[in-house]
Coordinates of N, CA and C in Angstrom, one line a residue:
T1 N 6.8 -7.8 14.3 CA 6.8 -9.5 14.7 C 5.5 -9.2 15.8
S2 N 4.7 -10.8 15.5 CA 3.6 -10.5 16.6 C 4.4 -10.8 17.9
T3 N 3.4 -10.2 18.7 CA 4.3 -9.9 20.3 C 2.8 -9.5 21.1
T4 N 3.4 -10.0 22.2 CA 2.5 -9.7 23.2 C 3.0 -9.4 24.5
G5 N 2.8 -8.1 25.2 CA 3.4 -8.0 26.4 C 4.9 -7.2 26.3
N6 N 5.6 -6.7 25.0 CA 6.3 -6.1 24.7 C 6.5 -4.7 24.2
L7 N 6.9 -3.8 24.8 CA 6.9 -2.1 25.0 C 7.3 -1.9 23.4
P8 N 6.9 -0.9 22.6 CA 7.3 -0.4 21.6 C 9.0 0.1 21.1
T9 N 9.3 -0.2 22.9 CA 10.8 0.4 22.8 C 11.5 -0.9 22.1
S10 N 11.3 -2.2 22.4 CA 11.9 -3.3 22.1 C 11.9 -3.4 20.6
T11 N 13.2 -3.4 20.0 CA 13.4 -3.2 18.7 C 13.6 -4.9 18.0
A12 N 13.7 -5.7 18.9 CA 12.9 -7.2 18.4 C 11.8 -7.1 18.1
H13 N 11.3 -6.6 18.7 CA 9.6 -6.5 18.4 C 8.9 -5.4 17.6
W14 N 9.4 -4.6 17.4 CA 8.8 -3.0 16.6 C 10.0 -2.4 15.9
N15 N 9.7 -1.9 14.4 CA 9.8 -1.0 13.8 C 9.2 0.2 13.8
N16 N 9.9 1.5 13.8 CA 9.3 2.7 13.8 C 8.8 3.2 12.5
F17 N 7.5 3.5 12.8 CA 6.9 3.6 11.4 C 7.2 5.0 11.2
A18 N 7.1 6.2 11.9 CA 7.5 7.4 11.4 C 7.8 8.3 13.1
S19 N 8.8 9.3 13.0 CA 8.8 10.1 14.1 C 9.2 11.4 13.8
G20 N 9.1 12.3 14.7 CA 9.4 13.6 14.7 C 9.7 14.4 16.0
S21 N 9.5 15.7 15.6 CA 10.2 16.5 17.0 C 9.9 16.2 18.6
G22 N 8.6 15.6 18.3 CA 8.0 15.3 19.7 C 6.9 16.1 19.6
G23 N 6.3 16.0 21.2 CA 5.0 16.5 21.3 C 3.6 15.2 20.6
I24 N 2.7 15.9 20.3 CA 2.0 15.1 19.4 C 2.2 14.8 17.7
W25 N 3.1 15.5 17.4 CA 3.5 15.4 15.9 C 4.5 14.6 15.7
N26 N 4.4 13.8 14.3 CA 5.1 13.0 14.0 C 5.5 13.4 12.6
A27 N 6.4 12.7 11.8 CA 6.9 13.0 10.6 C 5.8 12.7 9.6
G28 N 4.8 12.0 10.0 CA 3.5 11.8 9.1 C 2.5 12.8 9.0
L29 N 3.0 13.5 9.8 CA 1.8 15.2 10.0 C 2.6 16.3 9.5
S30 N 1.5 17.2 8.8 CA 2.2 18.6 8.8 C 2.0 19.4 9.6
L31 N 3.0 20.0 10.0 CA 3.3 21.2 11.1 C 2.8 22.8 10.7
G32 N 2.1 22.9 9.5 CA 1.5 24.1 9.1 C 2.5 24.9 8.8
S33 N 2.0 26.1 8.9 CA 3.1 27.3 8.9 C 3.7 28.1 10.5
A34 N 4.6 28.8 10.1 CA 4.9 29.6 11.4 C 4.0 30.8 11.8
G35 N 3.6 30.8 13.3 CA 2.7 31.8 13.7 C 1.1 30.9 13.6
Q36 N 0.9 29.8 13.0 CA -0.4 29.2 12.7 C -0.6 28.5 14.2
V37 N -1.8 28.4 14.1 CA -2.7 27.9 15.4 C -3.2 26.3 15.2
V38 N -3.5 25.4 15.9 CA -4.5 24.5 15.6 C -5.9 25.2 16.4
K39 N -6.8 24.6 15.3 CA -8.2 25.2 15.5 C -9.0 24.0 15.2
V40 N -10.5 23.9 15.5 CA -11.7 23.1 15.1 C -11.9 23.7 13.6
N41 N -12.2 23.1 12.9 CA -12.8 23.7 11.4 C -14.1 24.3 11.3
S42 N -14.6 24.8 10.3 CA -15.6 25.6 10.6 C -16.9 24.4 10.6
G43 N -16.8 23.6 10.1 CA -17.8 22.4 10.6 C -17.9 21.4 11.7
A44 N -17.0 21.7 12.6 CA -16.8 21.5 13.9 C -16.6 20.1 13.8
S45 N -15.4 19.6 12.7 CA -15.7 17.7 12.0 C -14.2 17.6 12.5
A46 N -13.2 18.5 12.5 CA -11.5 18.0 12.5 C -11.1 19.0 13.0
L47 N -9.7 18.9 13.3 CA -8.6 20.2 13.6 C -8.3 20.4 12.2
E48 N -7.7 21.9 12.5 CA -6.8 22.0 11.2 C -6.1 23.5 12.1
F49 N -4.8 23.9 10.9 CA -4.3 25.0 11.2 C -4.8 26.0 10.4
G50 N -4.6 27.1 11.2 CA -4.9 28.3 11.2 C -4.4 29.6 11.6
T51 N -4.8 31.2 11.2 CA -4.0 31.9 11.9 C -4.9 32.5 13.0
L52 N -4.3 32.8 14.1 CA -4.9 33.4 15.4 C -5.5 34.6 14.8
S53 N -6.8 34.6 15.2 CA -7.1 36.1 14.9 C -7.5 37.0 16.3
S54 N -7.2 38.1 15.9 CA -7.2 39.0 17.4 C -7.5 40.4 16.3
D55 N -7.9 41.0 17.5 CA -8.8 42.4 16.9 C -7.9 43.6 17.7
F56 N -6.8 43.3 18.5 CA -6.0 44.2 18.8 C -4.6 43.6 18.3
V57 N -4.3 44.4 17.4 CA -2.7 43.5 16.4 C -1.6 44.8 16.9
K58 N -0.5 44.4 17.2 CA 0.6 45.0 17.1 C 1.0 45.4 15.9
I59 N 1.2 46.8 15.5 CA 1.7 47.0 14.3 C 3.2 47.1 14.0
T60 N 3.8 47.7 14.9 CA 5.2 48.1 15.0 C 5.4 48.2 16.2
S61 N 7.1 48.1 16.7 CA 7.5 48.7 18.0 C 9.0 49.0 17.7
Q62 N 9.8 49.6 18.9 CA 10.9 50.2 18.7 C 11.7 49.8 20.4
E63 N 12.7 49.3 20.9 CA 13.0 49.2 22.1 C 14.5 49.5 21.8
S64 N 15.0 50.7 22.5 CA 16.6 50.8 22.6 C 16.7 51.7 24.0
D65 N 17.7 51.0 24.5 CA 18.4 51.5 25.8 C 19.4 52.7 25.6
S66 N 20.0 52.8 24.2 CA 20.8 54.1 24.0 C 20.5 54.5 22.6
F67 N 19.0 55.3 22.8 CA 18.4 56.0 21.7 C 19.1 56.8 20.8
G68 N 19.7 57.9 21.2 CA 20.9 58.5 20.8 C 20.5 59.5 19.8
A69 N 19.0 60.0 19.6 CA 18.5 60.6 18.7 C 17.6 61.8 19.1
N70 N 17.2 62.9 18.2 CA 16.4 63.6 19.0 C 14.8 63.6 18.7
N71 N 14.7 63.0 17.2 CA 13.3 62.4 16.7 C 13.4 61.0 16.2
F72 N 11.9 60.6 16.4 CA 11.5 59.7 15.3 C 10.2 59.6 14.8
S73 N 10.1 59.0 13.7 CA 8.6 58.7 12.9 C 8.0 57.6 12.8
L74 N 6.7 57.6 12.6 CA 5.9 56.7 12.1 C 5.4 57.0 10.9
Q75 N 5.5 56.4 10.1 CA 4.9 56.3 8.7 C 4.5 55.2 7.9
N76 N 3.8 55.1 6.9 CA 2.9 53.8 6.3 C 3.0 53.2 7.3
C77 N 2.2 53.2 8.6 CA 2.1 52.2 9.6 C 0.8 51.7 9.7
F78 N -0.2 52.7 9.3 CA -1.7 52.7 9.2 C -2.4 52.4 7.9
D79 N -3.2 51.4 8.2 CA -3.7 50.8 7.6 C -5.3 50.7 7.9
D80 N -6.3 52.0 7.0 CA -7.4 52.0 7.8 C -8.5 51.1 7.4
S81 N -7.9 50.5 6.1 CA -9.3 49.3 5.9 C -9.1 48.5 6.5
T82 N -8.5 48.1 7.4 CA -8.0 47.1 8.4 C -8.6 47.1 9.8
Y83 N -8.3 48.6 10.0 CA -8.4 48.9 11.1 C -9.3 50.2 11.8
K84 N -9.8 50.2 12.4 CA -10.6 51.4 13.0 C -10.1 52.3 13.8
G85 N -9.1 52.0 14.6 CA -8.4 53.0 15.3 C -7.0 52.4 15.7
Y86 N -6.2 53.4 16.3 CA -4.7 52.9 16.5 C -4.8 53.2 18.2
V87 N -3.8 52.6 19.2 CA -3.2 52.9 20.4 C -1.5 52.9 20.2
L88 N -1.1 54.0 20.7 CA 0.3 54.2 20.7 C 0.8 54.2 22.3
Y89 N 1.7 53.3 22.2 CA 2.2 53.8 23.8 C 3.8 54.0 23.3
I90 N 4.2 55.0 24.4 CA 5.7 55.7 24.3 C 6.2 55.7 25.9
S91 N 7.2 55.0 26.2 CA 8.0 55.8 27.5 C 9.6 56.3 26.9
Y92 N 9.7 57.0 27.7 CA 11.2 57.5 27.4 C 11.8 58.4 28.7
N93 N 13.3 58.5 28.7 CA 13.8 59.3 29.4 C 15.0 59.8 28.6
M94 N 15.2 60.8 29.3 CA 16.5 61.7 28.7 C 18.0 61.3 29.0
G95 N 18.2 60.2 30.0 CA 19.7 59.9 30.1 C 20.3 60.7 30.7
G96 N 21.4 61.3 30.3 CA 22.3 62.5 31.1 C 21.8 63.7 30.3
S97 N 21.0 63.7 29.1 CA 21.3 65.1 28.8 C 19.8 66.2 29.4
N98 N 20.1 67.2 29.0 CA 19.0 68.0 29.8 C 17.1 67.6 29.6
G99 N 16.7 67.5 30.7 CA 15.2 67.3 30.4 C 14.7 67.8 29.6
T100 N 13.5 67.4 28.7 CA 13.0 68.4 27.6 C 12.0 67.8 27.2
R101 N 10.7 68.3 26.7 CA 9.1 68.0 26.5 C 9.3 67.0 25.2
L102 N 8.8 65.9 25.3 CA 8.6 65.4 23.6 C 7.2 66.1 23.1
I103 N 7.8 66.3 22.0 CA 6.5 66.9 20.8 C 6.1 66.3 19.8
A104 N 5.2 66.6 18.9 CA 4.7 65.9 17.8 C 4.0 66.5 16.8
R105 N 4.2 66.6 15.6 CA 3.2 66.9 14.2 C 2.9 65.8 13.4
Y106 N 2.1 65.7 12.8 CA 1.5 65.0 11.6 C 2.4 64.8 10.5
L107 N 2.3 64.0 9.9 CA 3.1 63.7 8.4 C 2.3 63.5 7.4
D108 N 2.7 64.4 6.6 CA 1.5 64.1 4.9 C 2.6 62.9 4.2
A109 N 1.8 62.4 3.0 CA 2.4 61.5 2.3 C 4.1 61.3 1.9
S110 N 4.3 62.7 2.2 CA 5.5 63.0 1.3 C 6.7 63.1 2.3
N111 N 6.2 62.9 3.7 CA 7.1 62.9 4.9 C 7.1 64.4 5.2
N112 N 6.6 65.3 5.1 CA 6.6 66.6 5.5 C 5.5 67.0 6.5
E113 N 6.3 67.8 7.8 CA 5.8 67.9 8.8 C 4.6 69.1 8.4
L114 N 3.8 68.7 8.8 CA 2.4 69.8 8.7 C 2.6 70.5 10.0
G115 N 2.0 71.7 9.6 CA 1.4 72.7 10.7 C 2.6 73.3 11.3
T116 N 3.9 73.7 10.5 CA 4.9 73.8 11.1 C 4.9 75.4 11.6
S117 N 3.9 76.3 10.9 CA 3.9 77.4 11.7 C 2.4 77.7 11.4
G118 N 1.6 78.5 12.4 CA 0.8 79.1 12.2 C 0.0 78.3 13.3
D119 N -1.4 78.0 13.7 CA -2.0 77.6 14.7 C -3.3 76.4 14.5
Q120 N -2.6 75.7 13.5 CA -3.3 74.7 13.0 C -3.6 73.4 14.1
Y121 N -2.9 73.4 15.3 CA -3.3 72.3 16.4 C -3.9 72.9 17.5
K122 N -5.0 72.4 17.8 CA -5.7 73.2 19.0 C -5.6 72.1 20.2
R123 N -5.9 72.6 21.3 CA -5.5 71.6 22.2 C -6.1 72.0 23.5
A124 N -6.7 71.0 24.4 CA -7.4 71.1 25.7 C -7.1 70.2 26.3
G125 N -6.9 70.2 27.6 CA -6.7 69.5 29.0 C -6.8 69.6 30.2
G126 N -5.9 68.9 30.9 CA -5.8 68.8 32.0 C -4.8 68.5 32.8
Q127 N -4.3 68.7 34.1 CA -3.3 67.9 34.8 C -3.1 68.0 36.3
A128 N -2.6 67.1 37.1 CA -2.4 67.0 38.4 C -0.8 66.8 38.6
Y129 N -0.5 67.6 39.6 CA 0.7 67.4 40.0 C 1.2 67.5 41.2
S130 N 2.0 67.0 42.0 CA 2.8 67.3 43.2 C 4.2 67.0 43.5
R131 N 4.9 67.9 44.4 CA 6.3 68.0 44.5 C 6.8 67.1 45.4
T132 N 7.8 66.2 45.6 CA 8.3 65.5 46.4 C 8.9 66.4 47.7
N133 N 8.7 67.6 48.0 CA 9.2 68.2 49.2 C 7.7 68.7 50.0
D134 N 6.3 68.3 49.2 CA 5.6 68.8 50.0 C 4.2 67.7 49.7
N135 N 3.1 67.4 50.7 CA 2.0 66.7 50.2 C 1.0 67.2 49.7
E136 N 1.0 68.2 49.2 CA -0.4 68.9 48.5 C 0.2 68.8 46.9
S137 N -1.2 68.5 46.2 CA -1.2 67.8 44.8 C -1.9 69.3 44.3
T138 N -2.0 69.6 42.9 CA -2.2 70.6 42.5 C -2.9 70.3 41.0
M139 N -4.2 70.7 41.0 CA -4.9 70.6 39.7 C -5.1 71.8 38.8
S140 N -4.6 71.7 37.3 CA -4.9 72.8 36.5 C -5.1 72.2 35.3
A141 N -5.5 73.4 34.4 CA -6.1 73.0 33.4 C -5.5 74.0 32.2
W142 N -5.0 73.4 31.1 CA -4.4 73.8 30.4 C -5.0 73.7 28.6
N143 N -5.2 75.0 28.0 CA -5.9 74.9 26.7 C -4.9 75.5 25.7
D144 N -4.9 75.5 24.4 CA -4.9 76.2 23.5 C -5.9 76.4 22.4
A145 N -6.6 76.5 22.4 CA -7.9 76.5 21.4 C -7.6 77.6 20.5
S146 N -6.9 78.5 20.8 CA -6.8 79.3 19.8 C -5.4 78.9 18.7
G147 N -4.8 77.9 19.1 CA -3.8 77.0 18.2 C -2.5 77.2 18.4
R148 N -1.5 76.3 17.8 CA -0.2 76.5 18.0 C 0.2 75.4 16.7
N149 N 1.4 75.4 16.6 CA 2.4 74.9 15.4 C 3.0 73.3 15.9
D150 N 2.2 72.9 17.2 CA 2.8 71.2 17.3 C 1.6 70.7 18.6
F151 N 2.1 69.6 18.7 CA 1.4 69.4 20.0 C 2.1 68.4 20.9
D152 N 1.6 68.6 22.1 CA 2.9 68.1 23.2 C 2.4 66.4 23.3
V153 N 3.3 65.8 23.3 CA 2.8 64.2 24.0 C 3.3 64.3 25.4
F154 N 4.2 64.9 25.7 CA 4.6 65.6 27.4 C 4.9 67.0 27.4
N155 N 3.8 67.3 28.2 CA 4.0 68.9 28.2 C 4.9 69.2 29.6
W156 N 5.5 68.3 30.3 CA 6.6 68.8 30.8 C 7.7 68.3 30.8
D157 N 8.9 68.8 31.1 CA 10.4 68.7 30.8 C 10.7 67.6 31.8
V158 N 11.3 66.3 31.3 CA 11.3 65.2 32.0 C 12.5 65.1 32.6
V159 N 12.7 64.4 33.7 CA 14.3 64.6 34.7 C 15.2 63.6 33.6
N160 N 16.4 64.4 33.6 CA 17.5 63.9 32.8 C 18.4 62.6 33.8
S161 N 17.8 61.7 33.6 CA 18.1 60.4 34.7 C 17.7 59.5 34.0
N162 N 18.5 58.1 33.9 CA 17.8 57.0 33.8 C 17.2 56.2 34.7
S163 N 16.9 57.1 36.0 CA 16.2 56.1 36.8 C 14.9 56.5 37.2
Y164 N 14.0 57.1 35.7 CA 12.5 57.2 35.4 C 12.4 57.2 34.2
M165 N 11.4 55.9 33.7 CA 10.9 56.3 32.5 C 9.4 56.7 32.6
N166 N 9.3 57.9 32.0 CA 7.8 58.8 31.5 C 6.8 57.9 30.6
F167 N 5.7 57.7 30.6 CA 4.7 57.2 30.1 C 3.7 57.8 29.4
A168 N 3.5 57.6 28.2 CA 2.5 58.5 27.5 C 1.4 57.3 26.6
T169 N 0.2 57.7 26.4 CA -0.6 56.9 25.7 C -1.5 57.3 24.9
V170 N -1.0 57.5 23.5 CA -2.1 58.4 22.5 C -2.7 57.3 21.6
T171 N -4.1 57.8 21.8 CA -5.2 57.1 21.1 C -6.0 57.7 19.9
F172 N -5.9 57.3 18.8 CA -6.3 58.3 17.6 C -7.3 57.3 17.0
D173 N -8.6 57.7 16.2 CA -9.2 57.4 15.0 C -8.6 56.6 14.1
R174 N -9.1 56.3 13.2 CA -8.8 56.1 11.6 C -9.3 57.0 10.8
N175 N -8.8 58.2 11.2 CA -8.8 59.6 10.5 C -7.9 59.9 9.5
L176 N -7.0 59.0 9.9 CA -5.7 59.3 9.2 C -5.9 58.6 7.3
N177 N -5.4 59.1 6.5 CA -5.5 58.5 5.1 C -6.9 58.5 5.0
R178 N -7.9 59.4 5.5 CA -9.3 59.9 5.0 C -9.1 61.1 4.3
A179 N -10.1 61.6 3.8 CA -10.2 63.0 3.1 C -9.9 64.1 3.8
S180 N -9.1 65.1 3.3 CA -8.4 66.3 4.0 C -9.6 67.0 4.9
T181 N -10.7 66.7 4.6 CA -11.8 67.7 5.4 C -12.1 66.9 6.7
V182 N -11.6 65.6 7.0 CA -11.6 65.2 8.3 C -10.4 65.3 9.3
Y183 N -10.6 66.4 10.4 CA -9.9 66.7 11.3 C -9.6 65.4 12.0
P184 N -8.2 65.1 12.0 CA -7.9 64.0 13.2 C -7.7 64.5 14.8
T185 N -8.2 63.9 15.5 CA -7.9 64.0 16.8 C -7.3 63.1 17.5
A186 N -6.2 63.5 18.4 CA -5.8 62.3 19.3 C -5.6 62.8 20.9
L187 N -5.9 61.8 21.5 CA -6.4 61.3 22.7 C -4.9 61.5 23.4
I188 N -4.4 62.1 24.2 CA -3.2 61.7 24.9 C -3.0 62.0 26.4
E189 N -2.5 60.7 26.9 CA -2.4 60.9 28.2 C -0.9 60.7 28.8
N190 N -0.7 60.9 29.5 CA 0.9 60.6 30.3 C 1.1 61.1 31.5
G191 N 2.1 60.8 32.2 CA 2.4 60.7 33.5 C 4.3 60.6 33.7
G192 N 4.7 60.7 34.7 CA 6.1 60.7 34.9 C 6.7 61.8 36.0
V193 N 7.9 62.1 35.9 CA 8.7 62.9 37.2 C 9.3 63.6 35.8
D194 N 9.1 65.5 36.5 CA 9.6 66.6 35.4 C 11.1 66.7 35.9
A195 N 11.6 67.8 35.6 CA 13.1 68.2 35.5 C 13.4 68.8 36.8
S196 N 12.3 69.6 37.5 CA 12.5 70.4 38.4 C 13.4 69.9 40.0
S197 N 13.8 70.7 40.5 CA 14.6 70.2 41.4 C 13.9 71.0 42.7
P198 N 13.2 70.7 43.6 CA 12.7 69.1 43.9 C 11.7 68.8 42.7
A199 N 11.6 67.6 42.6 CA 10.9 67.3 41.2 C 9.0 67.2 41.5
Y200 N 8.5 67.2 40.2 CA 7.3 67.3 40.5 C 6.8 65.9 40.0
F201 N 6.1 65.3 40.2 CA 5.3 64.2 39.8 C 4.3 64.5 38.9
F202 N 4.0 64.0 37.7 CA 3.1 64.6 37.2 C 2.1 63.5 36.2
R203 N 0.5 63.8 36.2 CA -0.3 63.4 35.1 C -1.0 64.5 34.5
S204 N -1.2 63.9 33.1 CA -1.7 65.0 32.4 C -2.7 64.4 31.2
H205 N -3.8 64.7 30.9 CA -4.9 64.3 29.8 C -5.2 65.3 29.1
G206 N -5.3 65.0 27.8 CA -5.6 66.5 26.9 C -6.2 65.6 25.5
T207 N -6.7 66.5 24.5 CA -7.3 66.4 23.2 C -6.1 67.1 22.4
M208 N -5.9 66.6 20.9 CA -5.2 67.5 20.2 C -5.7 67.4 18.8
T209 N -6.5 68.4 18.2 CA -7.0 68.4 16.9 C -6.4 69.1 15.8
Y210 N -6.1 68.5 14.7 CA -5.5 68.8 13.9 C -6.2 69.7 12.8
V211 N -6.3 70.9 12.7 CA -7.0 71.7 11.4 C -6.7 72.1 9.8
G212 N -5.7 71.5 9.8 CA -4.8 72.3 8.9 C -5.4 71.7 7.6
G213 N -6.5 70.9 7.3 CA -6.8 70.5 5.9 C -6.0 69.8 5.1
T214 N -5.0 69.2 5.5 CA -3.9 68.2 5.0 C -4.1 66.9 5.0
N215 N -4.5 65.7 4.4 CA -4.4 64.5 4.0 C -3.2 64.0 5.2
V216 N -3.3 63.4 6.3 CA -1.8 63.0 7.1 C -2.0 61.4 6.9
T217 N -0.7 61.1 6.8 CA -0.5 59.8 7.1 C 0.5 59.2 8.0
G218 N 0.9 60.2 8.9 CA 2.1 59.7 9.9 C 2.1 60.5 10.8
F219 N 3.0 60.1 12.0 CA 3.8 61.2 12.9 C 5.3 61.2 12.7
K220 N 5.4 62.7 13.4 CA 7.0 62.9 13.6 C 7.0 63.4 15.1
F221 N 7.7 62.8 16.2 CA 8.1 62.9 17.2 C 9.3 63.6 17.8
F222 N 9.7 64.5 18.3 CA 10.9 65.1 18.7 C 11.2 65.9 19.8
T223 N 12.1 66.3 20.6 CA 12.3 66.8 21.6 C 12.3 68.4 21.5
A224 N 11.5 68.9 22.5 CA 11.8 70.4 22.2 C 12.9 71.3 22.1
N225 N 14.1 70.9 22.9 CA 15.3 71.4 22.7 C 16.5 70.8 21.8
N226 N 15.8 69.5 21.1 CA 16.5 69.2 20.2 C 17.6 68.2 21.1
N227 N 17.6 67.9 22.1 CA 18.3 67.3 23.0 C 18.5 65.5 22.9
N228 N 19.2 64.5 22.7 CA 18.9 63.3 22.5 C 18.2 62.5 23.4
I229 N 17.2 61.9 23.1 CA 16.5 60.5 23.6 C 17.3 59.7 24.1
G230 N 17.3 59.0 25.9 CA 18.0 58.0 26.3 C 17.7 57.3 25.8
R231 N 16.7 56.5 26.7 CA 16.1 55.3 26.8 C 14.6 55.3 25.9
L232 N 14.1 54.7 24.9 CA 13.0 54.6 24.3 C 12.4 53.4 24.4
S233 N 10.8 53.3 24.3 CA 10.1 52.1 24.3 C 9.0 52.4 23.6
L234 N 8.8 52.0 22.1 CA 7.4 52.7 21.5 C 6.7 51.0 20.9
Q235 N 5.3 51.3 20.9 CA 4.5 49.9 20.3 C 3.3 50.7 19.8
L236 N 3.2 50.4 18.4 CA 1.7 50.6 18.0 C 1.0 49.5 17.8
Y237 N -0.6 50.0 18.1 CA -1.3 48.6 18.0 C -2.3 49.2 17.3
G238 N -3.0 48.4 16.5 CA -4.3 48.5 15.8 C -5.7 48.2 16.0
R239 N -6.6 48.8 16.1 CA -8.0 48.0 16.8 C -8.9 47.9 15.7
K240 N -9.2 46.8 15.4 CA -9.9 46.0 14.2 C -11.7 46.4 14.6

């Protein structure tokens, strides 16, 4: 209806052409797909929907305040055609169980643990630690260049309490799923509180190289004394 000075809320003068959920959208416009963003097109002439590009992508994660198992695995999570490397974040505690180290082995495509015997995991690193009843810090080196049959994510028995979360970062190149002649190396950083009384606060760093000559496709993590993990937080990211 021809009108001057009447707001669109006046139903005597206006009818709804289209309406939607709110914001800038109405029923005449597509909303795109879930997870898409609005971006400028390649010709810089219009807006379009598209996927948000990121060079650091979360592949998988797990969160539990009562994990209740002594091991967990990552398998078939690695896409070397897409990612040049990976970063794994792990934090955990033992709840009411006895403190224990968290250790790991590589897995093959059939989910078999690799290097369960022998000396195919070569380790080198160092650590700093201090006890709660003194002010001295101790630096020390640890190495197993002669090899062992697993590798430490945490090389300390962690405190059996819900009060502390111990944290580790495992970084590795895209040498998973490659030829078996390429030896995978992981860089491991960790820190937390151990199970001693009085407790040690520790910080460790090191590398672990597997020289078994088997094509690896995953990890298995487990506690050294098979006690159950209390709380677990895990995120695996891929780096393009």
